[in-house]
XYZ file of C-alpha atoms in Angstrom:
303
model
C 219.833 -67.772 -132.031
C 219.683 -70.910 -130.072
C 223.062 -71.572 -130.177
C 223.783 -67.682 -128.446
C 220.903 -68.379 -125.945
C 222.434 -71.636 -125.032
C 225.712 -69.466 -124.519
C 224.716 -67.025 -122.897
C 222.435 -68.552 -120.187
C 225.264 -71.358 -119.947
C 228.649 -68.291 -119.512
C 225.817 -66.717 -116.818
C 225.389 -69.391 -114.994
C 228.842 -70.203 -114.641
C 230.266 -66.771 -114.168
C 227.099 -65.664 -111.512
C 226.027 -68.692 -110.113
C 224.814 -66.144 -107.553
C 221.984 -65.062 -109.965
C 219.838 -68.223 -109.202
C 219.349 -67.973 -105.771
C 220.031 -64.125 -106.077
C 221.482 -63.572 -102.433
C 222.347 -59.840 -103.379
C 218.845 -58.895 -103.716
C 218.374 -58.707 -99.787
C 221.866 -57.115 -98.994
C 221.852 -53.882 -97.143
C 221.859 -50.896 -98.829
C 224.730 -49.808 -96.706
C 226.864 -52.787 -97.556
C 226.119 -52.282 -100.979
C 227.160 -48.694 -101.711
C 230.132 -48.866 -99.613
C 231.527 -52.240 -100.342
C 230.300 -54.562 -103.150
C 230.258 -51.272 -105.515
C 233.873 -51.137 -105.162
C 235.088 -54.822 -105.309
C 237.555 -54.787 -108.374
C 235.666 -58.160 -109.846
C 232.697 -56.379 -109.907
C 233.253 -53.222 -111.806
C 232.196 -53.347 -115.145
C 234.083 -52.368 -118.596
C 233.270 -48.762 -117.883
C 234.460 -48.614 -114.422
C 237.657 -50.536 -115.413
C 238.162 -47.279 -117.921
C 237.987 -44.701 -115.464
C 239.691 -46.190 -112.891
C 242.471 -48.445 -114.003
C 242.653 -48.201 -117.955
C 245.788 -49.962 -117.985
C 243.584 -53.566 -116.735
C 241.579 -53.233 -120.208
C 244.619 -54.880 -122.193
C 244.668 -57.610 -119.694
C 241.268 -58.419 -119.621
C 240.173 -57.702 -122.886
C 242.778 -57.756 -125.498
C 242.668 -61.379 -126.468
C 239.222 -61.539 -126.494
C 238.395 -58.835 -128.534
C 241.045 -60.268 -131.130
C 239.518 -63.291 -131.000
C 236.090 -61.625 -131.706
C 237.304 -59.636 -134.720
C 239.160 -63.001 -136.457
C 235.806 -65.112 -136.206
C 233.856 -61.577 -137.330
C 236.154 -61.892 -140.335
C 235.563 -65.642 -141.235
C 231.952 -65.560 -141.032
C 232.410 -62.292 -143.216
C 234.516 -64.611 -145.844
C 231.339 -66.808 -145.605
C 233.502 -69.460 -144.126
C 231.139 -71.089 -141.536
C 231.339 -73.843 -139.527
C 229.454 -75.113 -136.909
C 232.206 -75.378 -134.056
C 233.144 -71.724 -135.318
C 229.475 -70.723 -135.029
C 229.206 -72.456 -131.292
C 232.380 -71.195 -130.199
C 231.212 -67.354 -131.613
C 228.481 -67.480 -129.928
C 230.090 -68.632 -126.147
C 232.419 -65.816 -127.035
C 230.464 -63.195 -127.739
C 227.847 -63.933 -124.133
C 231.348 -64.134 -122.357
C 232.446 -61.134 -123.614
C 228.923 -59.179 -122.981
C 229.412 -60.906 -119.288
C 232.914 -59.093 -119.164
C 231.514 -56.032 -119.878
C 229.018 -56.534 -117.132
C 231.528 -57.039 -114.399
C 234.741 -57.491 -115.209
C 234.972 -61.156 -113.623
C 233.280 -62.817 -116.854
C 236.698 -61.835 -118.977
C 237.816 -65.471 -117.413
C 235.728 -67.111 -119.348
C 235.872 -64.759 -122.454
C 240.048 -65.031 -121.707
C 240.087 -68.936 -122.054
C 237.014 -69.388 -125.055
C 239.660 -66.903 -127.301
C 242.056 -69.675 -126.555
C 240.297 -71.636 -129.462
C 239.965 -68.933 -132.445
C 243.660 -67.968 -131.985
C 245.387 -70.973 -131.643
C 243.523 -71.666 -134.801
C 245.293 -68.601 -136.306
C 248.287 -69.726 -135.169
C 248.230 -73.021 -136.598
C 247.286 -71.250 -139.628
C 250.422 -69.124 -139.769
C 252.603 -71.882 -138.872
C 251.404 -73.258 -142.294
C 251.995 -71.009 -144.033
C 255.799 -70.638 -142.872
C 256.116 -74.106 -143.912
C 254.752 -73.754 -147.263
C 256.188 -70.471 -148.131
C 258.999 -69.986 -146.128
C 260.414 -66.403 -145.851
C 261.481 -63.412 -143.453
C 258.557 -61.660 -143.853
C 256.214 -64.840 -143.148
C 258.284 -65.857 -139.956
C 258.133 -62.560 -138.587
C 254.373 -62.458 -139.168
C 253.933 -65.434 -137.333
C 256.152 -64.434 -134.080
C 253.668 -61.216 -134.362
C 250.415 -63.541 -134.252
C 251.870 -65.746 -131.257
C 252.829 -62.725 -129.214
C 249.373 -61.076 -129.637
C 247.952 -64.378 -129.007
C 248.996 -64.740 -125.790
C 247.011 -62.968 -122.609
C 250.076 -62.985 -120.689
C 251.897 -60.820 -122.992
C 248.438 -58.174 -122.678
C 248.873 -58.514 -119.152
C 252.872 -57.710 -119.126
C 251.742 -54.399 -121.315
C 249.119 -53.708 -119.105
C 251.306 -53.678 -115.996
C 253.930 -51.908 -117.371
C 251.850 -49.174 -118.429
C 250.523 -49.211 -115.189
C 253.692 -48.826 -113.471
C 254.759 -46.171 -115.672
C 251.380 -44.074 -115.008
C 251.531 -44.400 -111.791
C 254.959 -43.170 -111.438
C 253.990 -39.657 -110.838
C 250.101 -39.953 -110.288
C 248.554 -38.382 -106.933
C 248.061 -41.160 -104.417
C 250.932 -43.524 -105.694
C 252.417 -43.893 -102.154
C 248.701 -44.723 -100.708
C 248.642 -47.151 -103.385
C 252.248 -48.318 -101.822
C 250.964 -47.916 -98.309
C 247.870 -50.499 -99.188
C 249.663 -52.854 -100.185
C 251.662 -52.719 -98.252
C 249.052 -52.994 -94.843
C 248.093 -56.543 -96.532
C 251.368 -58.210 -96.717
C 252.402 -60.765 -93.760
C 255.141 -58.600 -92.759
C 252.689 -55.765 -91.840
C 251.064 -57.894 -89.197
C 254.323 -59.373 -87.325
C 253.569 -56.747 -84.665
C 249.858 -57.677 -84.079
C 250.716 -61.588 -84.249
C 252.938 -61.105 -81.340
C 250.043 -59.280 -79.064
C 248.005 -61.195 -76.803
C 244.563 -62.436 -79.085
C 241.489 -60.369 -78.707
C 238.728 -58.699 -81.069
C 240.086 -56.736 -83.728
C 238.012 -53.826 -85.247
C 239.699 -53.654 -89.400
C 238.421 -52.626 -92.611
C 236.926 -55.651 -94.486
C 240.038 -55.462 -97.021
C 242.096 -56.325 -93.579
C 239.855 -59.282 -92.035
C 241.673 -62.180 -94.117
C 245.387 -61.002 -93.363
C 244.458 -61.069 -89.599
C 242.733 -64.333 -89.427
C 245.484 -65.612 -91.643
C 248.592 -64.104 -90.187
C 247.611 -63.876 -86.601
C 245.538 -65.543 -83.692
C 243.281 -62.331 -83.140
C 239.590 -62.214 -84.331
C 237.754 -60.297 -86.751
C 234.845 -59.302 -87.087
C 234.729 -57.649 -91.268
C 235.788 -59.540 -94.342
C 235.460 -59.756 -97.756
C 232.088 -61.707 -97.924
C 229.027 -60.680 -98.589
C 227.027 -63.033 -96.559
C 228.852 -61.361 -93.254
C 226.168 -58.621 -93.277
C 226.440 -58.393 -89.030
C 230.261 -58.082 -88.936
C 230.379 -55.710 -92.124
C 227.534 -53.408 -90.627
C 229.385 -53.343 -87.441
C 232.886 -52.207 -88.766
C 230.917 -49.752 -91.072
C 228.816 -48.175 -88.122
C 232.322 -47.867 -86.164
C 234.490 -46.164 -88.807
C 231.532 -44.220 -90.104
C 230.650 -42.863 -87.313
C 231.745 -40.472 -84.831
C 234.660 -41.123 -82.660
C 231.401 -42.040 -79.575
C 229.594 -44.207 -82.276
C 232.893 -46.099 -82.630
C 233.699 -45.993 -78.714
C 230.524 -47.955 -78.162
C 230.617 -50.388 -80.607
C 233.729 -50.999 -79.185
C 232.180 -51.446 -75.876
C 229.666 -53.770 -76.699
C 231.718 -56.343 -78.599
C 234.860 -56.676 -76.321
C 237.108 -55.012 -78.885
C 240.795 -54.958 -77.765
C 242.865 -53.510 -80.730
C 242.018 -51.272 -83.955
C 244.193 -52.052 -87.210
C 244.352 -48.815 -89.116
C 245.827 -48.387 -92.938
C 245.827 -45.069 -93.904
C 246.452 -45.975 -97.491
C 243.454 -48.764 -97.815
C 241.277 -47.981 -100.169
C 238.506 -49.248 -97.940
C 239.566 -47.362 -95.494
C 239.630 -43.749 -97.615
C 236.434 -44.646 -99.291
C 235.132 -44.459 -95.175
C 236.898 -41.386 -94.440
C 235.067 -40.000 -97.699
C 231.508 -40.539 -97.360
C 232.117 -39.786 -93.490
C 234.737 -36.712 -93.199
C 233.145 -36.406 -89.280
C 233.733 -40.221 -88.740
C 236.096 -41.868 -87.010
C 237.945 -43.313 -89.743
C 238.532 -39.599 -90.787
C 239.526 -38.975 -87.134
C 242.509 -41.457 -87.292
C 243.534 -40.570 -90.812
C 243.789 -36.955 -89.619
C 245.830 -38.047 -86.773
C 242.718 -37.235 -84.682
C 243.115 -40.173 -81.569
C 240.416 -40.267 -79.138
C 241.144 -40.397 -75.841
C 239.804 -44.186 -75.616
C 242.777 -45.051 -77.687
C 246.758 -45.467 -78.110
C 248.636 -46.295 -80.584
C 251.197 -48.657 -79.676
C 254.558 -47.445 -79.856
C 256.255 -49.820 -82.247
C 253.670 -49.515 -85.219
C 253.949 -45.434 -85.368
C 256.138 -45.391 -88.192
C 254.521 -48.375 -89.907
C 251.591 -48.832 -92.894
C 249.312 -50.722 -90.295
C 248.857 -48.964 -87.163
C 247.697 -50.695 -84.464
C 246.080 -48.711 -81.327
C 244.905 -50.194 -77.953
C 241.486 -50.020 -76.262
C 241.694 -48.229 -72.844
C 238.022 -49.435 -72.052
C 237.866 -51.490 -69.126
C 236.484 -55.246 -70.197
């Protein structure tokens, strides 16, 4: 019991290191519900189910083999104390996983150890009894050794779900809005203050020489509120934000998830607006990004 203590306050610290100083317990409510709730590493074993069952192989195949092989030793009554330690990280690793989905890095590289041991025992055995049936056993226990193989699965299966699933081309279309080609069009505009989706913050500072005020970080509580309060609410809301912090240009992806989860809780909102093709009168979209996944519109605000 020591041992799993040890293990589990140890795979805690390292996976939330946040959980010491516990900066989440002061974020706003707002920022909360319609951000951190939805960050992929954050979703737990349950929300990984509903929404992307095809990630469970690649995040928790190899651990959960690793699990049932030590399960079965200690069952044979063959224990040993790096077997017991090792268990026991593996097991709080894997409870972590299940938690939010982030732990299965840890729980991913501790199954490293109880299945290369069952390799190395296979390999053994095809050197001491030699045969077909031993060597094809053994190919069978390095392939489902190996996370990358679970992940290969995993993404096939994906792919071949998705083919015909509603909401495959927004899928596309997000994508898509994140790649560096999507912001050639914005890099070449004169810099100003961007309004974007969180999801969208990084490519801009990254790809171009504009500003922005959202990203993916929880500690930017004033920028996050801010791009929240403009695509959440009405079309005037979001005309004077705009006002008041010098915006110049709105990047727009229809197909961000960010961006639908917006239009969602606020179907009267401005993000709606724009993904209904609703443009206020403050606003146009410039020409050349019409056709494209990002659109970019112009402010016609004076200042």
């Amino acid at each position: 019991l020591g041992v799993l203590a040890l293990g589990v306050a140890a795979v805690a610290a390292l996976a939330f290191p946040q959980c010491l100083s516990a900066p989440f317990s002061d974020l706003d409510p707002r920022i909360r519900v319609n951000w951190l709730d939805h960050v992929s590493e954050a979703q737990s074993l349950f929300q990984i189910i509903m929404q992307d069952p095809a990630q469970v192989a690649a995040r928790y195949g190899t651990p959960v083999l690793a699990i049932i092989l030590l399960v079965l030793r200690f069952r044979r009554g063959d224990w040993r104390r790096h077997d017991v330690i090792v268990g026991s990280l593996m097991l709080a690793a894997f409870v972590v996983s299940v938690w939010q989905v982030r732990g299965s890095v840890f729980s991913i590289s501790l199954a490293i150890i109880p299945l290369s041991a069952w390799i190395g025992d296979w390999r053994r055995r095809a050197e001491t009894s030699p045969s077909p049936r031993v060597s094809a056993k053994m190919v069978a226990v390095w392939l489902v050794s190996v996370n990358a193989i679970w992940t290969g699965v995993a993404s096939a299966a994906a792919v071949a779900l998705e083919d015909d699933a509603p909401g495959r081309d927004d899928k596309k279309a997000s994508s898509s809005c994140e790649a560096e080609k999507a912001f050639a069009t914005l890099a070449l505009l004169p810099n100003t203050n961007v309004l974007a989706v969180s999801n969208l913050g990084s490519p801009i500072l990254a790809y171009t020489g504009h500003h922005a005020f959202s990203g993916p970080y929880h500690r930017n509580v004033e920028g996050n509120l801010l791009t929240m309060d403009a695509f959440m609410g009405s079309p005037a809301q979001a005309k004077s934000v705009v006002e008041r912090h010098g915006v110049g240009l709105v990047a727009f992806c229809s197909g961000n998830a960010e961006t639908a989860l917006f239009a969602r809780r606020a179907p009267d909102g401005f993000a709606a607006a724009l993904m209904r093709g609703e443009v206020p009168d403050w606003l146009e979209i410039m020409p050349e990004s019409r056709s494209e996944p990002l659109r970019i519109y112009r402010v016609l605000i004076p200042g």
